[in-house]
Tab-separated table of C-alpha atoms in Angstrom:
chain	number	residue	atom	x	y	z
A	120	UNK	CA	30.993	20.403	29.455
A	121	UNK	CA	28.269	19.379	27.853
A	122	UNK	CA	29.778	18.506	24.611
A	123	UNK	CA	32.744	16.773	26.528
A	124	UNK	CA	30.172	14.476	28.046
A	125	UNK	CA	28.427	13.622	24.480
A	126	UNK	CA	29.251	9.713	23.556
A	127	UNK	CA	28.462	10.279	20.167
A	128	UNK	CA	31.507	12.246	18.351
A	129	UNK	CA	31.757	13.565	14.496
A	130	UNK	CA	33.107	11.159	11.709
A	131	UNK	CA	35.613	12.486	9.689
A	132	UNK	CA	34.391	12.975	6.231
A	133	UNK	CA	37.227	10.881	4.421
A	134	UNK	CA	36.477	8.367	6.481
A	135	UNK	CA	32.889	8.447	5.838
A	136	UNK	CA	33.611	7.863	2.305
A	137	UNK	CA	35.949	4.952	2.726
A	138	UNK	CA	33.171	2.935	4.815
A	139	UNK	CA	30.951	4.169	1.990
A	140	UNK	CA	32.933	2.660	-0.869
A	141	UNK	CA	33.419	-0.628	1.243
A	142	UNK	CA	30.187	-1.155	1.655
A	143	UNK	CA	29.470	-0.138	-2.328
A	144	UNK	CA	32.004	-3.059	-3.406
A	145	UNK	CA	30.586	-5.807	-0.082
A	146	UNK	CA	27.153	-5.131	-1.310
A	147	UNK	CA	28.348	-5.604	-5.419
A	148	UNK	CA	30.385	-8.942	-3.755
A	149	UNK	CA	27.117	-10.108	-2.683
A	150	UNK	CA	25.233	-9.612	-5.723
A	151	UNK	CA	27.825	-11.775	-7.931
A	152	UNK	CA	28.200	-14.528	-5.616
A	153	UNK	CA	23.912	-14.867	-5.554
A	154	UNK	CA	24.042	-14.511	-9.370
A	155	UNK	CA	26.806	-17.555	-9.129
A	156	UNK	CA	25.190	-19.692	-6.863
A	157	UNK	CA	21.614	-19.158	-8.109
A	158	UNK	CA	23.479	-20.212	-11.387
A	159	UNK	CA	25.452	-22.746	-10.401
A	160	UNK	CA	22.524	-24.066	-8.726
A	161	UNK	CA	20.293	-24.555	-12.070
A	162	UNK	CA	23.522	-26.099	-13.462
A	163	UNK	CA	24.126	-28.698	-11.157
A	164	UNK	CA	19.913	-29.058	-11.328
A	165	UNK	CA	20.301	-29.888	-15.009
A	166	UNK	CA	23.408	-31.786	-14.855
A	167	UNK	CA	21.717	-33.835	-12.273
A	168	UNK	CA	18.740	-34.454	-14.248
A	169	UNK	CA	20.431	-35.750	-17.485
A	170	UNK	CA	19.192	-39.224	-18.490
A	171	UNK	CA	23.007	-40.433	-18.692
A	172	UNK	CA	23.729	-40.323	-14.795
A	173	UNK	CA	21.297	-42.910	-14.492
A	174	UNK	CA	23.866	-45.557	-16.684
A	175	UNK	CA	27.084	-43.877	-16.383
A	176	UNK	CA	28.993	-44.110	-12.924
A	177	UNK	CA	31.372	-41.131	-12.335
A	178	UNK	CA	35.003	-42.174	-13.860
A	179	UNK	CA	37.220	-40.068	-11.618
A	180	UNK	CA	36.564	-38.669	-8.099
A	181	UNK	CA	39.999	-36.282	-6.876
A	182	UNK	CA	41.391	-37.846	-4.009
A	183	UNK	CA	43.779	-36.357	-1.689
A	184	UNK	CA	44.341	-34.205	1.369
A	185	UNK	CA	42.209	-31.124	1.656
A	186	UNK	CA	41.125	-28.977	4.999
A	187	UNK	CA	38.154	-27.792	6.438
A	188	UNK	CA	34.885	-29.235	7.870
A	189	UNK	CA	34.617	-32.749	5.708
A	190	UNK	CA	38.738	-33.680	6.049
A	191	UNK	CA	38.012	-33.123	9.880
A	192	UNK	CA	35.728	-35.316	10.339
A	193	UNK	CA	36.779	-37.835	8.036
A	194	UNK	CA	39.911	-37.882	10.242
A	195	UNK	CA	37.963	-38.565	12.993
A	196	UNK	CA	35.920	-41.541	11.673
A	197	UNK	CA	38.903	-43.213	10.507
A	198	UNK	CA	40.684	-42.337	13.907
A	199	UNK	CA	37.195	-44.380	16.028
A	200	UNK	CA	36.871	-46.792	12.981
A	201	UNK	CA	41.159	-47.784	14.001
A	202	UNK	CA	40.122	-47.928	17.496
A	203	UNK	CA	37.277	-50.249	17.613
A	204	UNK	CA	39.554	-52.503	14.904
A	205	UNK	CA	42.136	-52.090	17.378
A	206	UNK	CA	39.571	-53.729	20.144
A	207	UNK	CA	38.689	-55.988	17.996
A	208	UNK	CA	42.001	-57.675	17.658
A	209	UNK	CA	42.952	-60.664	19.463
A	210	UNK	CA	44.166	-59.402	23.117
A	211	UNK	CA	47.706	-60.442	24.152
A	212	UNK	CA	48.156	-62.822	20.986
A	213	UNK	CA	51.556	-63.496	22.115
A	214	UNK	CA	50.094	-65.194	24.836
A	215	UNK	CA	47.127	-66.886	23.569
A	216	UNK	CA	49.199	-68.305	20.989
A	217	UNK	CA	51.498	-69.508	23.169
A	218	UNK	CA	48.477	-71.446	25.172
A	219	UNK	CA	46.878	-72.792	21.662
A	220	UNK	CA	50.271	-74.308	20.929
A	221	UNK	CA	50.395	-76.039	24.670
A	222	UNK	CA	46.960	-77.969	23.689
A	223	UNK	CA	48.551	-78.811	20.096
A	224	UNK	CA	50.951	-80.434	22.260
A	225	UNK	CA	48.846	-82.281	25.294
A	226	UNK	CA	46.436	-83.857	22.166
A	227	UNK	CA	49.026	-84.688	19.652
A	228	UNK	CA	50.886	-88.227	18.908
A	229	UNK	CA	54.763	-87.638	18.432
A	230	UNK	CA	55.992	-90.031	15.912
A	231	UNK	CA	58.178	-92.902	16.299
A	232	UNK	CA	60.934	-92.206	13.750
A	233	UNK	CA	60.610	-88.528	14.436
A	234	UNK	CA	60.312	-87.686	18.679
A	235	UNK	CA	59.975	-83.574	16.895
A	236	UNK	CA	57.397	-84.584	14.729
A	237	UNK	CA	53.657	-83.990	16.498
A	238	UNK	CA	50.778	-85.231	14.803
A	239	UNK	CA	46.737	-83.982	15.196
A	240	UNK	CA	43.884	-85.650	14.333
A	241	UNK	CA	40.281	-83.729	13.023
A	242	UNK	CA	38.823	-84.738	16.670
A	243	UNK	CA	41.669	-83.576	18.341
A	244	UNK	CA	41.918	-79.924	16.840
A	245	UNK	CA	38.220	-79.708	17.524
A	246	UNK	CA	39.162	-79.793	21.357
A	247	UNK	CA	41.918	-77.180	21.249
A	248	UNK	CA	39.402	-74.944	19.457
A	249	UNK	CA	36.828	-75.360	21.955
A	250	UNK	CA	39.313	-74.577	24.724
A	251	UNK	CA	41.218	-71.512	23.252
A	252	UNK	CA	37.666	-70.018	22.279
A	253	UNK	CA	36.914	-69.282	25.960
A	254	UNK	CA	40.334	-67.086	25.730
A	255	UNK	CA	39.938	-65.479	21.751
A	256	UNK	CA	36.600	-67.102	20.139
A	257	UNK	CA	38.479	-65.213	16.756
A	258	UNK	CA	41.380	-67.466	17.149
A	259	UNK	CA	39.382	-70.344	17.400
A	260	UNK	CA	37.246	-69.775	14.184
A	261	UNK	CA	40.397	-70.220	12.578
A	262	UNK	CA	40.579	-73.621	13.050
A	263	UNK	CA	38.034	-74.754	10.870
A	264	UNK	CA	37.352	-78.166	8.839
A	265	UNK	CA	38.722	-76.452	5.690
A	266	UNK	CA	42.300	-75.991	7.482
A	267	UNK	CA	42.412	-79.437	8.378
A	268	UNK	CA	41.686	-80.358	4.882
A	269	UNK	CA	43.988	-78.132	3.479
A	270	UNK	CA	46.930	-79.430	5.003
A	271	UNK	CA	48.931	-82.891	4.279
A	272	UNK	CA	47.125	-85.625	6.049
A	273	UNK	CA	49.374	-88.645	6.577
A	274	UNK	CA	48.157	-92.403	6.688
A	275	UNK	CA	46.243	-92.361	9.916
A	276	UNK	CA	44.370	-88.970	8.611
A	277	UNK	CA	46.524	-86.534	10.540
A	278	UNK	CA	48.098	-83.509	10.531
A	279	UNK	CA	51.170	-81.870	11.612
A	280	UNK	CA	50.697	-79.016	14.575
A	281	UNK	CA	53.409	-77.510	13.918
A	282	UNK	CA	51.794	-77.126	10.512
A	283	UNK	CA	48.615	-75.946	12.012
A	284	UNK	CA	50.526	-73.838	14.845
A	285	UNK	CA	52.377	-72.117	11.824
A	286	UNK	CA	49.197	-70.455	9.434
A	287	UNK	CA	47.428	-69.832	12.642
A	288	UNK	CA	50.257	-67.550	13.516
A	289	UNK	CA	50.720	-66.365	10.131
A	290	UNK	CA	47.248	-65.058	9.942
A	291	UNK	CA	47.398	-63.512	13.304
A	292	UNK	CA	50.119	-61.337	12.343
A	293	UNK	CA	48.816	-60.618	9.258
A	294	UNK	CA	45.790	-59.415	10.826
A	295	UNK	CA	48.075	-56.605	13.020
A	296	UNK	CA	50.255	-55.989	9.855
A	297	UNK	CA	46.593	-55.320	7.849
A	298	UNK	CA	46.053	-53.160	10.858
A	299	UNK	CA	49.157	-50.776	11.264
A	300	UNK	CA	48.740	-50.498	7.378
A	301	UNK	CA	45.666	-49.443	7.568
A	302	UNK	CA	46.440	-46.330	9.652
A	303	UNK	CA	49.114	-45.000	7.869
A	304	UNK	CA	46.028	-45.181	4.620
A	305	UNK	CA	45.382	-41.222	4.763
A	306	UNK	CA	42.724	-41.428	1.953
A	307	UNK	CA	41.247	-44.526	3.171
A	308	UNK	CA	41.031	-45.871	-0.468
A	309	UNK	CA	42.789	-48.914	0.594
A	310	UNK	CA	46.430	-47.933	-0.741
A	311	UNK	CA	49.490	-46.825	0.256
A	312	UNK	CA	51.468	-44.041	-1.790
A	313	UNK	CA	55.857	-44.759	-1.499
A	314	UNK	CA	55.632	-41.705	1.022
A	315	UNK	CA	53.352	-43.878	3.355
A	316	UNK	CA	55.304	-47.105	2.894
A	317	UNK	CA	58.092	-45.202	4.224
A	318	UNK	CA	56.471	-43.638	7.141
A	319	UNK	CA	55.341	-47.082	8.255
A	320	UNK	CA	58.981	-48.552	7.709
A	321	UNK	CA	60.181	-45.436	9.544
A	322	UNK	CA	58.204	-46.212	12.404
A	323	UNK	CA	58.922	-49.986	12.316
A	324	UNK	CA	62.705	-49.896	12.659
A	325	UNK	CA	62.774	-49.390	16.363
A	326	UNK	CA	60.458	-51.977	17.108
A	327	UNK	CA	62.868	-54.773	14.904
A	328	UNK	CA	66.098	-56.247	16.237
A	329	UNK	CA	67.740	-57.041	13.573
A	330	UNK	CA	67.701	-53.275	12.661
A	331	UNK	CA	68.414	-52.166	16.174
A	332	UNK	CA	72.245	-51.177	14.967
A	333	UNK	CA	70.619	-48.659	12.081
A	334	UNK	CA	72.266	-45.640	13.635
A	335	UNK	CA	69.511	-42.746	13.937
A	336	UNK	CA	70.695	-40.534	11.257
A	337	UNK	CA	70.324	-43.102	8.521
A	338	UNK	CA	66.611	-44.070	9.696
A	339	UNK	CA	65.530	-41.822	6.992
A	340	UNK	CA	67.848	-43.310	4.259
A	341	UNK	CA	66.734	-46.532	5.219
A	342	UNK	CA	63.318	-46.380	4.859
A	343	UNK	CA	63.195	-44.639	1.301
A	344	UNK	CA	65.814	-48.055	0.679
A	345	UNK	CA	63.496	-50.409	2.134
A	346	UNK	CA	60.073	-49.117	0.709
A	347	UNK	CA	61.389	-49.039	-3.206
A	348	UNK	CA	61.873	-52.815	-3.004
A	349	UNK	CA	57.891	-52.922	-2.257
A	350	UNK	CA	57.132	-49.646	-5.287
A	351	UNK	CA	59.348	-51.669	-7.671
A	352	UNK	CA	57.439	-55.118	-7.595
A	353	UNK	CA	54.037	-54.584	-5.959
A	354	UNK	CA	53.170	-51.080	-8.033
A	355	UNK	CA	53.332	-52.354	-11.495
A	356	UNK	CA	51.857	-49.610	-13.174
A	357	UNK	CA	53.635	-46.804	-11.874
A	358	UNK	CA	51.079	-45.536	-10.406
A	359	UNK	CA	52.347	-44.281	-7.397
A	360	UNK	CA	50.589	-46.404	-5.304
A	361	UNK	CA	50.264	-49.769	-3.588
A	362	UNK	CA	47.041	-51.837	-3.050
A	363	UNK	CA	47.461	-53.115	0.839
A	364	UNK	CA	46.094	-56.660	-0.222
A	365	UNK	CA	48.529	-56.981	-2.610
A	366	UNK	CA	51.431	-56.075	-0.217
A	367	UNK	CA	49.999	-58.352	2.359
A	368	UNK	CA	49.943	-61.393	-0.152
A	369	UNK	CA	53.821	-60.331	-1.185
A	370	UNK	CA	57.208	-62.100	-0.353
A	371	UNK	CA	58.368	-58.423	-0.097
A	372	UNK	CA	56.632	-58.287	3.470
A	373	UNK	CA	57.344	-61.383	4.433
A	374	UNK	CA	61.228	-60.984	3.830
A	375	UNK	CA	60.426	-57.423	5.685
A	376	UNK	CA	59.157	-59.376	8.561
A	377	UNK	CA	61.731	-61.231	9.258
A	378	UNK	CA	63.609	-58.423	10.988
A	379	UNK	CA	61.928	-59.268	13.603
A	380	UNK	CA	63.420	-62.348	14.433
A	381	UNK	CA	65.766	-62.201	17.013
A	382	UNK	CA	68.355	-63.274	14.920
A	383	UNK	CA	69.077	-65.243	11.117
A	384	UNK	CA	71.911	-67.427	9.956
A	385	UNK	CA	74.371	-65.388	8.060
A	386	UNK	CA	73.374	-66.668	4.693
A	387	UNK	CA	69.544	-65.636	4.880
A	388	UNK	CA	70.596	-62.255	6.536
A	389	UNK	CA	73.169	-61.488	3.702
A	390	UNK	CA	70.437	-62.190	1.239
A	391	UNK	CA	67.897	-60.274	2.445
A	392	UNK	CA	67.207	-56.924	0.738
A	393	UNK	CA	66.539	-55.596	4.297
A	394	UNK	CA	68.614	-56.861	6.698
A	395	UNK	CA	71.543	-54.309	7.874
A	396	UNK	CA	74.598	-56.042	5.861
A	397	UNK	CA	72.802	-56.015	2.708
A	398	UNK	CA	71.876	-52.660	2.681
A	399	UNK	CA	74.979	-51.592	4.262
A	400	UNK	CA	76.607	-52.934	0.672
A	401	UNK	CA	74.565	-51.289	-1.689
A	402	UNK	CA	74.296	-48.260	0.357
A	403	UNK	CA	78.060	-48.349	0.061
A	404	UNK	CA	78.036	-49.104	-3.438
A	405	UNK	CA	76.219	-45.803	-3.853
A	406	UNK	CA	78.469	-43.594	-1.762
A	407	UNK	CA	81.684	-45.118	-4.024
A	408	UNK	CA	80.200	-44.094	-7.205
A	409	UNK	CA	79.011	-41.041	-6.138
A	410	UNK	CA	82.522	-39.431	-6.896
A	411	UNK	CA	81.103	-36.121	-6.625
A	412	UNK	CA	79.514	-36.113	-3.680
A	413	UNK	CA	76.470	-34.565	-5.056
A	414	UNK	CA	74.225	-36.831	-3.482
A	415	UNK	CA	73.309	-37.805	-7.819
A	416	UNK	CA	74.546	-39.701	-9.955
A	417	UNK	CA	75.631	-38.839	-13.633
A	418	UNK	CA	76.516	-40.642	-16.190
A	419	UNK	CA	79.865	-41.320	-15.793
A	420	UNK	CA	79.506	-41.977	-12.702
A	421	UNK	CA	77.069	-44.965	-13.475
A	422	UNK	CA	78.745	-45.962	-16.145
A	423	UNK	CA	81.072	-47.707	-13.202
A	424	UNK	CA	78.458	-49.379	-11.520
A	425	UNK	CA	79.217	-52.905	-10.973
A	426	UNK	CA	81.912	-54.338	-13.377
A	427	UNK	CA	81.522	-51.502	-16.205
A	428	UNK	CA	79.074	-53.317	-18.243
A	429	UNK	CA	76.557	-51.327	-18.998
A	430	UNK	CA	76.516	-49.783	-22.756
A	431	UNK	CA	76.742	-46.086	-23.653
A	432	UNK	CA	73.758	-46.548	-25.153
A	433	UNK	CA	71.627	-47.778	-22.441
A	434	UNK	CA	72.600	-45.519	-19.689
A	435	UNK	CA	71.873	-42.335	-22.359
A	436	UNK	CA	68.627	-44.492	-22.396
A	437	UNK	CA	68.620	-44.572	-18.506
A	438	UNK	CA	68.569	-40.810	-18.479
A	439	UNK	CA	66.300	-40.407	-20.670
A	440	UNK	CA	63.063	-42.244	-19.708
A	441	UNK	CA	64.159	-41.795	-16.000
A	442	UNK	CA	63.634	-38.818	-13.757
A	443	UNK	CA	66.698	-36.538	-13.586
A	444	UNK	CA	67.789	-33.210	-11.521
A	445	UNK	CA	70.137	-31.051	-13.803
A	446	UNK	CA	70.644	-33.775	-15.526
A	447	UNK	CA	71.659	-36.474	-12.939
A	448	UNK	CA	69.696	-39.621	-11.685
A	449	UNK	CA	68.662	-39.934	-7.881
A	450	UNK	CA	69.080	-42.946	-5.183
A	451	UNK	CA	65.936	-44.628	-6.004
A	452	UNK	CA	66.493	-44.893	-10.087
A	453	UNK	CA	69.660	-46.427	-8.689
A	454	UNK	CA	67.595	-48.765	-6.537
A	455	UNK	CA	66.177	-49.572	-9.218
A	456	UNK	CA	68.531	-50.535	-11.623
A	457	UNK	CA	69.924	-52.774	-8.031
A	458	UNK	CA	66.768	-54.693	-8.233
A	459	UNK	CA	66.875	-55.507	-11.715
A	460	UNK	CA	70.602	-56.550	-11.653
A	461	UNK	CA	69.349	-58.701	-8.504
A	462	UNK	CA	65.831	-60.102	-9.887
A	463	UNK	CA	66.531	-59.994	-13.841
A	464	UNK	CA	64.302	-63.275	-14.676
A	465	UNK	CA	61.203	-61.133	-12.585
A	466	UNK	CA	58.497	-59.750	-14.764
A	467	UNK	CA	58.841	-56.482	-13.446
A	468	UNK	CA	62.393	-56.501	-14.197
A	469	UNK	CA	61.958	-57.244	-17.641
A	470	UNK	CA	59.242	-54.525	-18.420
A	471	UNK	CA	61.284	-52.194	-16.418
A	472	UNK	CA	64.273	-52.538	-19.345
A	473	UNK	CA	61.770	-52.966	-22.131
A	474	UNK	CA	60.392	-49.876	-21.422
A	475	UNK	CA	63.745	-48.601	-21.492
A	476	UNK	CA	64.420	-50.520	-24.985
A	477	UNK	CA	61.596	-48.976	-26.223
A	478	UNK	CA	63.061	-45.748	-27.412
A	479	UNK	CA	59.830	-44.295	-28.862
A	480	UNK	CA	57.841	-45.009	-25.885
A	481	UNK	CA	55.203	-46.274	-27.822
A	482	UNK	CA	54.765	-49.787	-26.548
A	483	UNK	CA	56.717	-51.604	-29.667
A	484	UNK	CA	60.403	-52.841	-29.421
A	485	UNK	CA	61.363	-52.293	-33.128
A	486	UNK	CA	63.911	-53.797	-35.192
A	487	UNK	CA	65.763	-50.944	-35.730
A	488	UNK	CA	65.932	-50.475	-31.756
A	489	UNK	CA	67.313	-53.665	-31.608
A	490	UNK	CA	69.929	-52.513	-33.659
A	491	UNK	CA	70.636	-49.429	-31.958
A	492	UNK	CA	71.695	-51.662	-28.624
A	493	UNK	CA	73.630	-54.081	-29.628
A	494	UNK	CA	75.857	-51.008	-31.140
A	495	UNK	CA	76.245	-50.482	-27.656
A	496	UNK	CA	77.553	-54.211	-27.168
A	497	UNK	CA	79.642	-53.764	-30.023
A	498	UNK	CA	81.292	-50.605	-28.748
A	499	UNK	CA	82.053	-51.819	-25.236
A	500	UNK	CA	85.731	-51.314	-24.282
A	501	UNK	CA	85.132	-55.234	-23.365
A	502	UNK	CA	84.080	-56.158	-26.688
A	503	UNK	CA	87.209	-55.134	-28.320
A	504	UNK	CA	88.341	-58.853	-29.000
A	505	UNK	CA	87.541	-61.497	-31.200
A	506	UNK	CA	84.649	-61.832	-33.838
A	507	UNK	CA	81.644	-60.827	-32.794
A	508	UNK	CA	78.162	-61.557	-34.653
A	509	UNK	CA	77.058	-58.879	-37.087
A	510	UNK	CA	73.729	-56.245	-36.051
A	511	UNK	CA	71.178	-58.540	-38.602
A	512	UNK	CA	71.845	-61.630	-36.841
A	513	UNK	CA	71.518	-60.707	-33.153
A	514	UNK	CA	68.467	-58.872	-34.551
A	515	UNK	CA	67.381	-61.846	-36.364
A	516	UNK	CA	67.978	-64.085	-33.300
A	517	UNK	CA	66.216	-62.012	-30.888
A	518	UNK	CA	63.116	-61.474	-32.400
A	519	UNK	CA	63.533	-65.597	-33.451
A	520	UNK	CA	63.672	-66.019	-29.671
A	521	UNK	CA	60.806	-63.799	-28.952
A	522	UNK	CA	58.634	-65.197	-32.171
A	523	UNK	CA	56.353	-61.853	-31.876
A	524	UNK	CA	53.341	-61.804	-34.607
A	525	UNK	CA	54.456	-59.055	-36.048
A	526	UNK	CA	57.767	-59.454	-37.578
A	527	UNK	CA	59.059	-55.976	-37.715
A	528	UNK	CA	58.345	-55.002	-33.799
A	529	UNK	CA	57.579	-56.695	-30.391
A	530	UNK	CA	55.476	-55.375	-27.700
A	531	UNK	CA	56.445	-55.318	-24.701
A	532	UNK	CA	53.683	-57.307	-23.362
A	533	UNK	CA	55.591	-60.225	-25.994
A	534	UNK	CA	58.885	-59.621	-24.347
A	535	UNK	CA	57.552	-60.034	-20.940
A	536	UNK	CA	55.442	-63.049	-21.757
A	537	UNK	CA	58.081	-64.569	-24.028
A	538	UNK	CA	60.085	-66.897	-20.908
A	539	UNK	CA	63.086	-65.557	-23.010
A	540	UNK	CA	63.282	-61.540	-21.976
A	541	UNK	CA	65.887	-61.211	-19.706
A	542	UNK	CA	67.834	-62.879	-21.795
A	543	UNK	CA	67.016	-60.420	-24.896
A	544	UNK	CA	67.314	-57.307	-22.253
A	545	UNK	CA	70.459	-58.460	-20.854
A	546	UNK	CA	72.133	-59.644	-23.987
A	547	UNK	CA	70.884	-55.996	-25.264
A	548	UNK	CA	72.157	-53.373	-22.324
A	549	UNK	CA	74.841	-55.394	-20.447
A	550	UNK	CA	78.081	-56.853	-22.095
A	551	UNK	CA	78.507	-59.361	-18.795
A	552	UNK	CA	74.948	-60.846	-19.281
A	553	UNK	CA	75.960	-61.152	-23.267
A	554	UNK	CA	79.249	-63.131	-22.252
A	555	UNK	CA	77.314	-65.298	-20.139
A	556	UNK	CA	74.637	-66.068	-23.432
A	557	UNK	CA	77.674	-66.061	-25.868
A	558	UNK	CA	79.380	-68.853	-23.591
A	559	UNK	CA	76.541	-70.881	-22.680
A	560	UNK	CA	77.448	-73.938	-25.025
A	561	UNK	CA	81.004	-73.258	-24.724
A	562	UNK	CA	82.601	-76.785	-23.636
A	563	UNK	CA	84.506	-76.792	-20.354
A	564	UNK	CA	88.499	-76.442	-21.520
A	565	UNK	CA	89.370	-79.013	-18.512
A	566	UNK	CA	87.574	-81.883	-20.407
């Protein structure tokens, strides 16, 4: 009875011998890891101590997403530090922008010739400042001496409010724009990797009517669409990533932005790389050469993009410099090749195909790579009539065009700089654009 009532009860022996060995091997654990820190403490003591800290800055710090204590609570501070900008920002500017542009009007002269035509004077402007400061003092230090002076002054010294009106609203929203681009900045580093760019379009297409008839499904297609135009031209190092004052200070946003005008005449809307008819037609482009359906495209299947044009030579080219899965180019190489067929006199255009001329990706254009391209000219099914000019004079004439300073290769940087390289790319990977430079002088058969 006794016994029954004892609380302390006999270990088994095999178990006393496995808590033995786990302590053995927790107490050797602890032994390394002191020897390691004690260790890697007089390391970082004598790497911290080294004269050459004192002149040379660190060259690379990692950035990215990690967990634990220090990405909590760096989440957190950039969470309060969005929130207090948020407060900051000008309260209803809808509103108070409406109310600056009713004292524009009370204050300014309408012009005889022109009854739409308002005109401000220095004096004037001063009195709509003071008045809208009682409503947003950070609207009114906008409207400063050096914006008066900045903007066309006609004989009398004045200046047009609907000028004025106009860059005070254009900084306003580019104060909110800075804003929402701000939060989707994980790192905080000031940029934006393509991923983010097409979270914040993502989020953004509900909020725009002109893309209000983007059926849900193709939200997603959309914004991987939309956010290569801003990769192609604002990240023009490859990099991966986009510097948000750049992209603020871009036509690329500003073309963006104007989905959010209730409407747009047809021909600005069927121009605009984000409007819903435009990409509708090279979305649709995609899905008609896409034969396969494989969601890819391979080579013959590109080799059909637009009229047929492209060489054999340059798409091999395409496939090889560009990323591929099992051997087949994805939507945004396509996009890319779109936005060089739409922008070919833009410098990133033009280093986008002389990176592809460059076969030996080592920065030089040679003269034997010229050659090896305009084989491709020579080839084309279209080619197939009439006399064409022989390999050593195109090469000749290109790099007579380009005048490099060293007569046996080109840099790229040349080519770019040259005013003349999307004529030497085009004439080089496209037998339409060489038609167009072989006809050029050709006189008009009606005269």
């Amino acid at each position: 009875m006794a016994a029954a009532m004892d609380p302390v009860q006999p270990h088994d022996s095999a178990l006393d011998g496995l808590e033995a060995e786990s302590f053995e091997r927790a107490l050797q654990d602890n032994v390394a890891l002191s020897r390691f820190e004690k260790a890697h403490s007089h390391y970082r003591a004598a790497v911290k101590a080294h004269p050459s800290f004192d002149v040379i800055p660190r060259l690379v710090q990692v950035k990215g997403k990690d967990v634990g204590l220090h990405s909590t609570i760096r989440d957190a501070a950039r969470d309060i530090h969005y929130q207090r900008r948020t407060k900051a920002m000008v309260a209803e500017p809808d509103k108070v922008l409406k109310t600056l542009w009713e004292f524009l009007q009370l204050r300014s002269r309408a012009d005889g010739a022109n009854s739409e035509a308002l005109w401000i004077n220095y004096r004037q402007m001063v009195e709509c400042r003071d008045l809208i400061a009682r409503e947003s003092p950070r609207i009114a230090a906008l409207l400063q001496p050096q914006l008066f002076l900045r903007l066309h002054r006609n004989d009398r010294g004045e200046v047009s409010a609907h000028s004025l009106i106009d860059i005070v609203v254009r900084q306003v929203t580019l104060w909110q724009v800075r804003l929402d681009l701000c939060s989707y900045d994980f790192v905080g580093n000031g940029e934006l990797t393509e991923v983010e760019v097409q979270a914040y379009i993502r989020d953004r297409i509900e909020v725009l009517p002109l893309l209000n008839s983007l059926v849900k499904d193709f939200h997603e297609t959309y914004s991987v669409y939309a956010a290569r135009k801003f990769c192609f031209f604002l990240d023009k190092h490859r990099v991966g990533r986009i510097r948000i004052k750049d992209l603020l200070r871009s036509d690329v946003l500003v073309d963006f932005n104007k989905m959010q005008y209730s409407e747009l005449d047809a021909e600005a809307e069927n121009s605009n790389w984000f409007s819903v008819p435009f990409v509708s037609r090279v979305h649709g482009d995609w899905v008609e050469l896409d034969a396969d359906e494989s969601g890819l495209l391979n080579e013959r299947e590109l080799a059909k993009y637009g009229s047929g044009g492209f060489t054999e030579q340059f798409i091999d080219r395409i496939f090889q410099y560009c990323q591929t899965y099992n051997g087949e180019i994805d939507y945004k190489v396509y996009l890319d090749l779109v936005l060089v067929k739409m922008h070919p006199k833009a410098p990133e255009s033009i280093r986008f195909l002389a990176h592809l001329l460059d076969v030996g990706d080592v920065g030089k254009i040679t003269r034997n790579n010229v050659a090896h391209f305009w084989a491709g000219i020579l080839a084309h099914p279209l080619m197939a009539f009439g006399d064409q000019p022989s390999s050593e004079n195109i090469v000749n004439e290109v790099f007579d065009m380009v005048n490099p300073r060293n007569s046996d290769y080109m840099t790229i940087s040349e080519l770019v700089n040259s005013g003349v390289g999307h004529t030497v790319c085009g004439i080089l990977t496209d037998v339409d654009a060489f038609l167009v430079y072989d006809n050029r002088e050709a006189p008009d058969a009606s005269q």
